[in-house]
XYZ file of C-alpha atoms in Angstrom:
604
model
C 0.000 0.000 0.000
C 1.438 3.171 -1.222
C 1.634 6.049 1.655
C 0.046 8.976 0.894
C 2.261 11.839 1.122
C -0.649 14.275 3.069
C 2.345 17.313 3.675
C 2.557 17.593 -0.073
C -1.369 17.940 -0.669
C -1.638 20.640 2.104
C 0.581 23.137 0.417
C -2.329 23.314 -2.466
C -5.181 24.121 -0.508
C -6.041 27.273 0.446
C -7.555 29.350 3.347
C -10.555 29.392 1.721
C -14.375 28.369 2.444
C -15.111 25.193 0.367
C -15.674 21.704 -0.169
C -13.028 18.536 -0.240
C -13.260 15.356 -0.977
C -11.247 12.291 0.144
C -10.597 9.283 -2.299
C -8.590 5.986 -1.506
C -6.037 3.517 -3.512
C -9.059 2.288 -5.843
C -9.495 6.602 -6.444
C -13.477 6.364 -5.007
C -14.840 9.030 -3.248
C -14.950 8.035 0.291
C -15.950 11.037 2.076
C -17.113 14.854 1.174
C -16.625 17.904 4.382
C -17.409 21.406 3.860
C -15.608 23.833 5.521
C -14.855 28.345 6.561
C -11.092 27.195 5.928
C -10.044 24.386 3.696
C -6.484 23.982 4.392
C -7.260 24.364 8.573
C -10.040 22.293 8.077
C -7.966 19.197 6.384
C -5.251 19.686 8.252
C -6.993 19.154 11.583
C -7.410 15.244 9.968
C -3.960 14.708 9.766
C -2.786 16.203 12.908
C -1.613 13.542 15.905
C -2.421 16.410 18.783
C -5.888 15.989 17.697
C -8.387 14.238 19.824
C -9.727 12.025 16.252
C -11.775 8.936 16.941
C -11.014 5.474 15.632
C -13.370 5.428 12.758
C -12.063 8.778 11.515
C -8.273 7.042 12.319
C -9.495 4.254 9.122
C -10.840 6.832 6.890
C -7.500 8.875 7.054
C -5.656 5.571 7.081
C -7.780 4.815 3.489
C -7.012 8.563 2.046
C -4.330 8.609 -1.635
C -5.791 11.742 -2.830
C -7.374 14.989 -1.542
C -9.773 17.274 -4.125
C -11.510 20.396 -3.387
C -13.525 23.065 -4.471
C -13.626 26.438 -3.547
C -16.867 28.466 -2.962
C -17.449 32.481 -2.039
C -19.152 32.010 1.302
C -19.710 29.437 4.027
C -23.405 29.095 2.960
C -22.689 28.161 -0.632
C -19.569 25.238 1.006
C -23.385 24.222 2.988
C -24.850 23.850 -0.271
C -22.406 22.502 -2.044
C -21.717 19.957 0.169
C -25.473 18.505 0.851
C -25.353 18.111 -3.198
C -22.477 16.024 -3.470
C -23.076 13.539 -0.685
C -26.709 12.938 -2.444
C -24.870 12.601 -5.553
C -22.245 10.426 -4.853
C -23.289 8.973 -1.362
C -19.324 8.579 -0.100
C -19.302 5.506 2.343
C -17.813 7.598 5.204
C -20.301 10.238 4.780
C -23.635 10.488 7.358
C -26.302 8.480 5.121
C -30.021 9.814 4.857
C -31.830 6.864 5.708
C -34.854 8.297 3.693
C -35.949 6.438 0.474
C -39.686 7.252 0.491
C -41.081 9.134 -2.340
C -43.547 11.916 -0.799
C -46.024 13.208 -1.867
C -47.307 16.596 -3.768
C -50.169 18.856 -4.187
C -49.675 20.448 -7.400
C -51.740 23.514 -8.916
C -52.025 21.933 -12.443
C -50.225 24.805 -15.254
C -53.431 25.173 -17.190
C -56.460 27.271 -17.876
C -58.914 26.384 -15.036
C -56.281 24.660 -12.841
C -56.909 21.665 -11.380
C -55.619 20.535 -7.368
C -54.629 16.976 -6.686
C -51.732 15.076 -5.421
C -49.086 13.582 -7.018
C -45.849 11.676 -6.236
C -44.189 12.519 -9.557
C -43.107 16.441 -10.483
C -42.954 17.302 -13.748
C -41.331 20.674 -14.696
C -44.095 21.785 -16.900
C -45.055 24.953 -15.013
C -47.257 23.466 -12.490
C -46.932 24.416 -8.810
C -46.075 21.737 -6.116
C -46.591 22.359 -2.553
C -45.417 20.126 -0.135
C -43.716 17.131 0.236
C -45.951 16.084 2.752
C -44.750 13.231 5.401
C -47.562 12.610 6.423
C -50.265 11.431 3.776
C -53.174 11.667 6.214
C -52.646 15.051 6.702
C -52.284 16.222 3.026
C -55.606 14.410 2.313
C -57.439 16.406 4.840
C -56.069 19.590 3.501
C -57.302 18.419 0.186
C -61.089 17.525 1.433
C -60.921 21.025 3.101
C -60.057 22.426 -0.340
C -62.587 20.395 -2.109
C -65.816 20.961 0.302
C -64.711 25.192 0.328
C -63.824 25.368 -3.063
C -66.075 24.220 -6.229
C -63.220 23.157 -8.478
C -63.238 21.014 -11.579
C -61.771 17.712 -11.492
C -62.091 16.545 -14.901
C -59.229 16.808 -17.756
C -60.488 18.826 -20.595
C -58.264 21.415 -22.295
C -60.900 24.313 -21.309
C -58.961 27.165 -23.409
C -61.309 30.205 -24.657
C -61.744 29.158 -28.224
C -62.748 25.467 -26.304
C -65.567 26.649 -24.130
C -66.901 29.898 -26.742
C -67.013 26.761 -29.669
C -69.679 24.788 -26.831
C -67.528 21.552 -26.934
C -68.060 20.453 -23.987
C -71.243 20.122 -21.367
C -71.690 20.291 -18.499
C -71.471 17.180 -15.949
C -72.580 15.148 -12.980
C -70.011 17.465 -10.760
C -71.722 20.822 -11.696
C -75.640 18.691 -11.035
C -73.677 17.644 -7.403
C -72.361 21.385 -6.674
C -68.842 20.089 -6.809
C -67.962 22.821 -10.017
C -69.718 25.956 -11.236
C -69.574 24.887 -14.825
C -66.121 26.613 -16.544
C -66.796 24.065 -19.547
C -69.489 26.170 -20.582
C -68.806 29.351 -19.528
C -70.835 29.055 -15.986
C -67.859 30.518 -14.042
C -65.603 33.027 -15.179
C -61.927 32.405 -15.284
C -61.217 35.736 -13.381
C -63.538 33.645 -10.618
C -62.023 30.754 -10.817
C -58.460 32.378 -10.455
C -59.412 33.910 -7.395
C -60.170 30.761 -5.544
C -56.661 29.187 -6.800
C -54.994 32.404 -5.214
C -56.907 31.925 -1.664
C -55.961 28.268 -2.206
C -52.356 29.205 -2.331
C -52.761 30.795 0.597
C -54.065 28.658 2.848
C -51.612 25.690 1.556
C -48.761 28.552 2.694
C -50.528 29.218 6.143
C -51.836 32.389 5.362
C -55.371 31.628 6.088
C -55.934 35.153 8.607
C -55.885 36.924 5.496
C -58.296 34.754 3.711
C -60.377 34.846 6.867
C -60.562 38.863 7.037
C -61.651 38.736 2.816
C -64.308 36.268 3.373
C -65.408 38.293 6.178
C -65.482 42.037 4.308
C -67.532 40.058 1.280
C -70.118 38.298 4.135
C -70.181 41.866 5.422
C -70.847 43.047 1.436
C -73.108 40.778 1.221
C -75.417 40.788 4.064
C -75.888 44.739 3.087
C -76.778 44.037 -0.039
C -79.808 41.683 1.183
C -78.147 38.931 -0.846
C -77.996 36.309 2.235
C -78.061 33.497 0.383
C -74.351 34.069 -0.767
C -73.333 35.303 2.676
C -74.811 31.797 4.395
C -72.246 30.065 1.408
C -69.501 32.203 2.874
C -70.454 31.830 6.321
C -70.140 28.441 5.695
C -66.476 28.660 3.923
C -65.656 30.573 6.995
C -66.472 28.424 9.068
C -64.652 25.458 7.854
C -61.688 27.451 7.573
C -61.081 29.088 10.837
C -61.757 25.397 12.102
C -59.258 24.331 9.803
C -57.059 27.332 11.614
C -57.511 26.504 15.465
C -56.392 22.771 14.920
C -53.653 24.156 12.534
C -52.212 27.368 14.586
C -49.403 26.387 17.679
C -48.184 29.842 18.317
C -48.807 33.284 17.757
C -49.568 34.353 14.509
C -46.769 36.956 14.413
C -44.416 34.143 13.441
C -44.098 33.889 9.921
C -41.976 31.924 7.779
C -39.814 30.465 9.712
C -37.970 26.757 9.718
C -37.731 25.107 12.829
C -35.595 22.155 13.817
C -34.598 20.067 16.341
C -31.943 16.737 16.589
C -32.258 13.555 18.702
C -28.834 11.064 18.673
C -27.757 7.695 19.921
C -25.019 5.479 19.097
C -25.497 4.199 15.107
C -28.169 6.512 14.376
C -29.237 10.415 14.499
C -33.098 11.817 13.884
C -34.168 15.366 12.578
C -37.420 17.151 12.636
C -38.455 19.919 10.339
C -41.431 22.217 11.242
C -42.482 24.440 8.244
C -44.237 27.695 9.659
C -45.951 29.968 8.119
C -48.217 32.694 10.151
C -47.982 30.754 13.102
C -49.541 27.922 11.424
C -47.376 24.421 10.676
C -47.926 23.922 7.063
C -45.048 21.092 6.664
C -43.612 19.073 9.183
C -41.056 15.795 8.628
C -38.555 13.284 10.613
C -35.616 12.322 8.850
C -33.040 9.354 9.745
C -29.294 9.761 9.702
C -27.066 6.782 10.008
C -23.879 7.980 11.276
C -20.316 6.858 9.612
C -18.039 8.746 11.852
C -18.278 10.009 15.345
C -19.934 13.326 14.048
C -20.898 16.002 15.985
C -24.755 17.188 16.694
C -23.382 20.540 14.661
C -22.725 18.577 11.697
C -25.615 15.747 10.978
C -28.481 19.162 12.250
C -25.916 21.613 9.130
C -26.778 18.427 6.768
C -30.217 17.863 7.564
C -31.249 21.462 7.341
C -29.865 21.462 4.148
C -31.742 18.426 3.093
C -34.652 19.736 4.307
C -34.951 23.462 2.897
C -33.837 21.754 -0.564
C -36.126 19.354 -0.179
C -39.430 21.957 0.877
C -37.750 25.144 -1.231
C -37.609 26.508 1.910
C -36.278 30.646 2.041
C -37.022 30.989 5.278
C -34.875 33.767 6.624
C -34.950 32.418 10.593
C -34.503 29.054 11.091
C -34.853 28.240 14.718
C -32.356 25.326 16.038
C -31.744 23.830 19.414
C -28.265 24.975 19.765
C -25.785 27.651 18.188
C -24.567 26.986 14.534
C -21.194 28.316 13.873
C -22.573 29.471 9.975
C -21.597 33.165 9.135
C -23.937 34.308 6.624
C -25.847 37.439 6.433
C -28.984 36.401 4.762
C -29.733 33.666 7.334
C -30.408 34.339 11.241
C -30.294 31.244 13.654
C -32.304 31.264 16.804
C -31.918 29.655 19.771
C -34.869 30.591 21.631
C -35.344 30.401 25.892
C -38.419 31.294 26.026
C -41.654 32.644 24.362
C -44.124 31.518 21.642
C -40.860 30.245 19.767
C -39.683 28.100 22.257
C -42.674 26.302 22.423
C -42.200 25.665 18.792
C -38.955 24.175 19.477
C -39.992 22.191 22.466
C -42.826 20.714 19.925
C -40.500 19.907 17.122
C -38.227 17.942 20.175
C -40.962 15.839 20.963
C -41.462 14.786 17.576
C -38.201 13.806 17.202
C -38.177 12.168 20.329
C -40.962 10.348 19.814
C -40.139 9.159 16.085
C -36.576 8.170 17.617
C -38.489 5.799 20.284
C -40.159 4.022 17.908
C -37.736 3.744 15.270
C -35.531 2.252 17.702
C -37.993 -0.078 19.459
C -38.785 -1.572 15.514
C -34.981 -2.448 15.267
C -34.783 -4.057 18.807
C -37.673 -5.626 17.738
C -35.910 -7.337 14.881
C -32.422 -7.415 16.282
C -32.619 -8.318 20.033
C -28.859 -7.793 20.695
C -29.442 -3.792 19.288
C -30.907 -3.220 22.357
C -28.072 -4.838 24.564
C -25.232 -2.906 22.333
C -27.511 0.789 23.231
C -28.111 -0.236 26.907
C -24.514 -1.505 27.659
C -23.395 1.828 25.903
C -25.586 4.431 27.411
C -24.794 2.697 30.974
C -21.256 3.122 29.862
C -21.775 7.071 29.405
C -24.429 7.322 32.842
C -22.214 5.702 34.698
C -18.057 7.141 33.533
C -16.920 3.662 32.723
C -14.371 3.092 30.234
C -15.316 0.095 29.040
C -18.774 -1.841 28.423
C -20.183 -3.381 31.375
C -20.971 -6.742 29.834
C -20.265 -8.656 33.183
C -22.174 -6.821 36.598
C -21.863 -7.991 40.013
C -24.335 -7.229 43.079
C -23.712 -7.623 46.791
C -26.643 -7.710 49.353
C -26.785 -8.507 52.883
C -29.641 -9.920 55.054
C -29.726 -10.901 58.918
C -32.726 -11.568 61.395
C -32.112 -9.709 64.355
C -28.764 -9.814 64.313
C -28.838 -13.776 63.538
C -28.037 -16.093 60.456
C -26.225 -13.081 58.549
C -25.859 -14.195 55.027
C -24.590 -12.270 51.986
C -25.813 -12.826 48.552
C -24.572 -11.841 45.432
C -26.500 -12.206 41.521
C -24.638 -12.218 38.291
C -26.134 -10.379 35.140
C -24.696 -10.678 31.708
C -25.126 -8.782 28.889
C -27.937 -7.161 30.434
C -29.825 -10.429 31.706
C -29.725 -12.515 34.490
C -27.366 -15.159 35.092
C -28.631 -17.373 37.297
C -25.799 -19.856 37.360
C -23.387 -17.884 38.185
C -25.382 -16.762 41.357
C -23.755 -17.147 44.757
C -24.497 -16.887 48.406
C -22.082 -16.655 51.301
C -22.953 -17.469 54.679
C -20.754 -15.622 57.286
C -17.813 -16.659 58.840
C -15.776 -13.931 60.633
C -18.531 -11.692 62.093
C -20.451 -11.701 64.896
C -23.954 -9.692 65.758
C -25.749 -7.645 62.918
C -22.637 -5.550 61.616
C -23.241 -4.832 57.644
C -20.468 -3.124 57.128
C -18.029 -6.195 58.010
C -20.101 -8.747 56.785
C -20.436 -6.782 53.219
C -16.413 -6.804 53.620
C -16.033 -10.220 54.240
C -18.210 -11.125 51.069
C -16.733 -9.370 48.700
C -12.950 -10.596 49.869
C -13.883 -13.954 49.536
C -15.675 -13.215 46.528
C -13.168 -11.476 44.579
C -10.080 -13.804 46.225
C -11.280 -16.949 44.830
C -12.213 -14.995 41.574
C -8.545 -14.189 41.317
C -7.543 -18.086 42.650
C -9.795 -19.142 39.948
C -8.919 -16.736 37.283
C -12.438 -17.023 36.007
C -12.352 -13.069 35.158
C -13.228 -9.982 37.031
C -17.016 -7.537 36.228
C -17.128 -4.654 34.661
C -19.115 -3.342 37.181
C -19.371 -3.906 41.094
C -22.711 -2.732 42.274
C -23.197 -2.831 46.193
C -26.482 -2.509 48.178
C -26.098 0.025 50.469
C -24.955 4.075 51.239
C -21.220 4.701 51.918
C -20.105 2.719 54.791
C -20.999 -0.792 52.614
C -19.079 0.921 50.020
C -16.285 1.642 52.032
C -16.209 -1.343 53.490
C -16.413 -3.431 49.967
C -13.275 -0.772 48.712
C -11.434 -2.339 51.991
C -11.342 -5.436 50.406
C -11.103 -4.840 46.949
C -7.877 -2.628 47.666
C -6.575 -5.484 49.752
C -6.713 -7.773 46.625
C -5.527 -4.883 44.652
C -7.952 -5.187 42.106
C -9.683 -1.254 42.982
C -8.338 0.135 40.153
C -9.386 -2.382 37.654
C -13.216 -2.375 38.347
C -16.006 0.672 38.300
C -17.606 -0.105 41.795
C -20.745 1.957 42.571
C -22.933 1.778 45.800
C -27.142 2.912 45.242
C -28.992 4.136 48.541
C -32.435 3.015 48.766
C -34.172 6.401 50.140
C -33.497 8.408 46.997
C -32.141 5.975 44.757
C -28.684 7.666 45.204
C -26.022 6.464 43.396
C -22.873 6.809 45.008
C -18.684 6.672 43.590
C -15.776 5.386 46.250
C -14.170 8.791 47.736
C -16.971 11.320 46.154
C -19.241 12.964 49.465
C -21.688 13.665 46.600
C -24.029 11.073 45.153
C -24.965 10.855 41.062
C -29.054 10.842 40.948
C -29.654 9.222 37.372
C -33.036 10.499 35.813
C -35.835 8.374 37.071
C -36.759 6.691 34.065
C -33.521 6.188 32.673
C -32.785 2.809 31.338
C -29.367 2.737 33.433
C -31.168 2.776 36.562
C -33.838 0.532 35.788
C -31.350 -1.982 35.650
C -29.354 -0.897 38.720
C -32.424 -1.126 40.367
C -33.144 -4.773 38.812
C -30.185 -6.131 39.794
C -30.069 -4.336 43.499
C -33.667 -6.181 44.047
C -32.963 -9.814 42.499
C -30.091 -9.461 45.069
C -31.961 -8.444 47.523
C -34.459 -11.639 46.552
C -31.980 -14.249 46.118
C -30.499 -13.374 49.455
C -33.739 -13.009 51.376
C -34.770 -16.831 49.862
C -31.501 -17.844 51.249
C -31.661 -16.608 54.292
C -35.396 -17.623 55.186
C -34.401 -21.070 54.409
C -31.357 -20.516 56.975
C -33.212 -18.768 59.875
C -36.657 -21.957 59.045
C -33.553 -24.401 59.698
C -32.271 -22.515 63.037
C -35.789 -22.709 63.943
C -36.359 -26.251 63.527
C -32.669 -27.075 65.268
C -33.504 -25.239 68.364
C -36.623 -27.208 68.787
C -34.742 -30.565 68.082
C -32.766 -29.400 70.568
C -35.537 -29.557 73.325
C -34.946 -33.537 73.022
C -33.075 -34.795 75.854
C -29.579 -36.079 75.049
C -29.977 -33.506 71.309
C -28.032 -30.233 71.336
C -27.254 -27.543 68.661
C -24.793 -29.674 67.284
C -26.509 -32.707 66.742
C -29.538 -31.407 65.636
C -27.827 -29.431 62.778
C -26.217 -33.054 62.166
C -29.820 -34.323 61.628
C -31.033 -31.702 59.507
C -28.159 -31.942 57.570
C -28.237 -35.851 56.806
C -32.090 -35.915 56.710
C -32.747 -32.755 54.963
C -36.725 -32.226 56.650
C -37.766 -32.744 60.364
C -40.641 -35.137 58.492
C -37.868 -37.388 57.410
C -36.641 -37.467 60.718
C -40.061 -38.262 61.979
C -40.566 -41.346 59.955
C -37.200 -42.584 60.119
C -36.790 -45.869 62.063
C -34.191 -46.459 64.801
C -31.615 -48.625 62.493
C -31.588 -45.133 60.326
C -31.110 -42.835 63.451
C -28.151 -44.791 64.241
C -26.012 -43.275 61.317
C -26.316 -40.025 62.837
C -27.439 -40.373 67.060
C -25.981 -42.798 69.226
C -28.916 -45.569 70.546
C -29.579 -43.496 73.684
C -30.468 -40.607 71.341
C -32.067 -42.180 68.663
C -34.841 -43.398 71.363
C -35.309 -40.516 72.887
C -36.114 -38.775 69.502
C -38.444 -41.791 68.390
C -39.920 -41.396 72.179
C -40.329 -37.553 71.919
C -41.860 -38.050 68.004
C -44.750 -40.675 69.194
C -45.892 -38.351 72.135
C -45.643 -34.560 70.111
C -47.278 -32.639 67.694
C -43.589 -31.070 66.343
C -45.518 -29.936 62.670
C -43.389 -31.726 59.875
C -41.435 -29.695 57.600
């Protein structure tokens, strides 16, 4: 593999705004950036100081040739660059998961225009309006047109000589009230034209001022006694200002603005696009990115707002974003609004995106089970400052009753799920009385010891149930094995669901429905189970020793001898004296078979 002599190909590119474009040995285009400064911008690739991520480390591994293209401003580099990628879709770029074909309402370019939708443009001087994501909503727009607006529907070339020569006739639309008749001169074109224009303006959110003219000609009307035409337009009106209050989120001052908003996870980014116009959303759309690199939030929002106003013909002069956008350009003013009627546009566009991100991701988990593992193990990575995946997690519980039978427990979970086998309970050896502290030391140590002994490999994660002190006191032991360093060990409090680091005085809270400590919280109470089952069984045994001890000739030690070997205090019951003999000497055994025939002792 020939090394590609990157020193050489900086001294050609300029300080400059512009586009470049990276190709490998094979000379394909494997990734297109825009940038205010060319050579700074390419340079930064190259350069070791830089903080670059492994995937970027392959691309710039791959890289025999550098092109570019210079452009006057920033905004035409923006441009520039969104064409390109669609173009030539590089396989390092950010990919526009987005194959759909959308639809259109197009103002047919002919006499007596007609309205419909289509999902094919054709540049024959017809207007299109839209796309529209969602279908429902551009049919209900259209059924508003068609019950306001008598229109024709039918596909006759109605030119003047047409209609003055009487071709055509009237038809059932014009007997239903669905047209006024153009075909034979029923309805001026003049007439007709002025409905398209009101048309245009509702389908562009300006329906106030289509409102206020229908109201002056009801006004018109009703003085001249002609109430039959004002109950039509009473009527119109009505079925548009309905049309309005569903439509209209903010204040009507707003006016043609764009409006967008980002949601991100590991593989995949999601943008949403709110089209304003007089305060009314007259376009709205979620787009999916599927990330190549680790980009930035900056860079997939640049691409999909470029996507999106070439996609609507958007000239919006504001476009209103969730963060700052480091784009200098004079014709264009970004927003980042705190609070107001335009912050509530941007908190709707969020939960859109939000939304749309849930369930796209929920379909893939769906289909790919081990997608969901992958984002869970990786967002508990980020939650929790771990450096590595926790694949393998570990959880410590203690349980005593009144200060007898201490027992620890600990549960195993990999890969997100229980595992069951690997579960373990320790019953205590070195302390005496209800201290949690020392028995959640002695646990871990011999945990972790015969972990080492074994080398059957350490967690990720160390999760203990408990505040500070068990924390401290599990750190004790993990330090004296000298594996402290090597694990992320975290301690959750039960009052506030506290999360809490060795050595930090101040706890991490975790949102409450976050994912992260859902499972925290999983694993804390399957610990908390599997210990309690343990230890019930342990304190029902103690119980049934100390009344085996009330046998003459039977004391603590013996009794746990006979539990042991016969497993129930039934077994022991119906066990004859030959049996008895393997664990009680003959003086015992009859004393037990003596003490049986006269009591009620319930069987276990």
């Amino acid at each position: 593999m020939n090394k590609f002599d990157y020193r050489a190909a900086l001294k050609d590119i300029p300080h400059k705004p512009g586009v470049y474009q990276y190709w490998d040995e094979a000379n394909e285009l494997i990734y297109i950036g825009k940038a205010k400064d060319l050579r700074n911008r390419v340079t930064s690739y190259f350069n070791k100081d830089t903080n670059v991520n492994a995937k970027t480390r392959v691309l710039v591994s791959k890289i025999r040739k550098i092109t570019f293209t210079i452009v006057d401003t920033e905004i035409d580099a923006w441009l520039l660059e969104n064409s390109l990628i669609k173009k030539h879709q590089p396989r390092y770029n950010v990919m526009l998961k987005d194959d759909k074909t959308y639809p259109w309402i197009i103002i047919k370019n002919e006499h007596y225009p007609r309205i419909f939708w289509t999902r094919r443009i054709v540049k024959d001087g017809s207007k299109y309006l839209g796309p529209y994501a969602s279908v429902s909503m551009m049919h209900a727009i259209l059924g508003l047109i068609k019950e306001t607006y008598p229109l024709r529907t039918c596909n006759l070339a109605l030119t003047r000589p047409n209609i003055e020569a009487g071709k055509f006739k009237v038809c059932l639309e014009y007997q239903l009230g669905n047209c006024k008749g153009p075909c034979q001169n029923y309805q001026t074109e003049d007439d007709y034209d002025n409905s398209i224009e009101e048309i245009k303006d509702i389908l562009n959110g300006k329906i106030g001022a289509v409102l206020r003219k229908m109201k002056v000609e009801m006004d018109n009307a009703i003085s001249s006694l002609n109430y039959e035409h004002a109950h039509r337009l009473k009527r119109k009106f009505d079925l548009l200002e309905n049309y309005q209050s569903k439509s209209t989120v903010v204040n009507s001052s707003i006016t043609d603005v764009d409006v967008f908003s980002i949601a991100s996870e590991e593989k995949y980014a999601f943008v949403n696009f709110l089209k304003v116009m007089n305060g009314t959303i007259i376009q709205t759309q979620t787009i999916e990115l599927k990330k190549r690199l680790d980009e930035s939030y900056e860079e997939l929002l640049t691409l999909a707002i470029t996507e999106f106003r070439s996609r609507y013909n958007s000239d919006s002069k504001e476009i209103i974003v969730p963060f700052d956008i480091d784009l200098d350009d004079d014709k264009l003013k970004f927003t980042v609004p705190k609070l107001g009627e335009k912050r509530k546009l941007l908190d709707l566009s969020q939960k859109n995106v939000q939304f749309f991100k849930k369930e796209r991701i929920d379909q893939y988990e769906k289909l790919n089970p081990e997608v969901r593992t992958e984002r869970l193990l990786t967002q508990m990575m980020k939650d929790l400052r771990m450096n590595q995946l926790p694949r393998h997690i570990e959880c410590f519980d203690n349980s005593n009753f009144q200060g007898k039978y201490p027992v620890s427990a600990i549960v195993v979970f990999k890969d997100g799920k229980p595992s069951k086998k690997d579960y373990r309970h320790f019953n205590v050896k070195t302390v005496v009385g209800p201290d949690d502290f020392a028995t959640m030391e002695e646990a871990v140590l011999r945990r972790y010891r015969r972990v080492l002994d074994e080398d059957t490999g350490l967690p990720q994660l160390i999760i203990i149930d408990g505040g500070k002190g068990q924390l401290s006191s599990a750190m004790k032991s993990l330090k004296l094995l000298g594996i402290d360093k090597q694990v992320t060990v975290i301690g959750i409090a039960k009052r506030l669901e506290e999360l809490y680091y060795p050595g930090d005085q101040y706890p991490l809270y975790l949102d409450k429905r976050s994912e992260t400590l859902k499972l925290i919280q999983q694993l804390r109470d399957e610990a908390h189970r599997f210990g309690i089952t343990f230890h019930r069984k342990k304190r029902d045994k103690g119980t049934l020793a100390t009344e085996l001890e009330l046998i003459e000739g039977i004391g603590k030690t013996t009794a746990e001898k006979l539990l042991k070997y016969f497993k129930s205090v039934k077994k022991i019951r119906e066990a004859n004296e030959e049996t008895l003999l393997e664990v009680l000497n003959t003086k015992q055994a009859k004393a037990l078979i003596e003490y049986f025939n006269g009591s009620g002792l319930v069987s276990n």
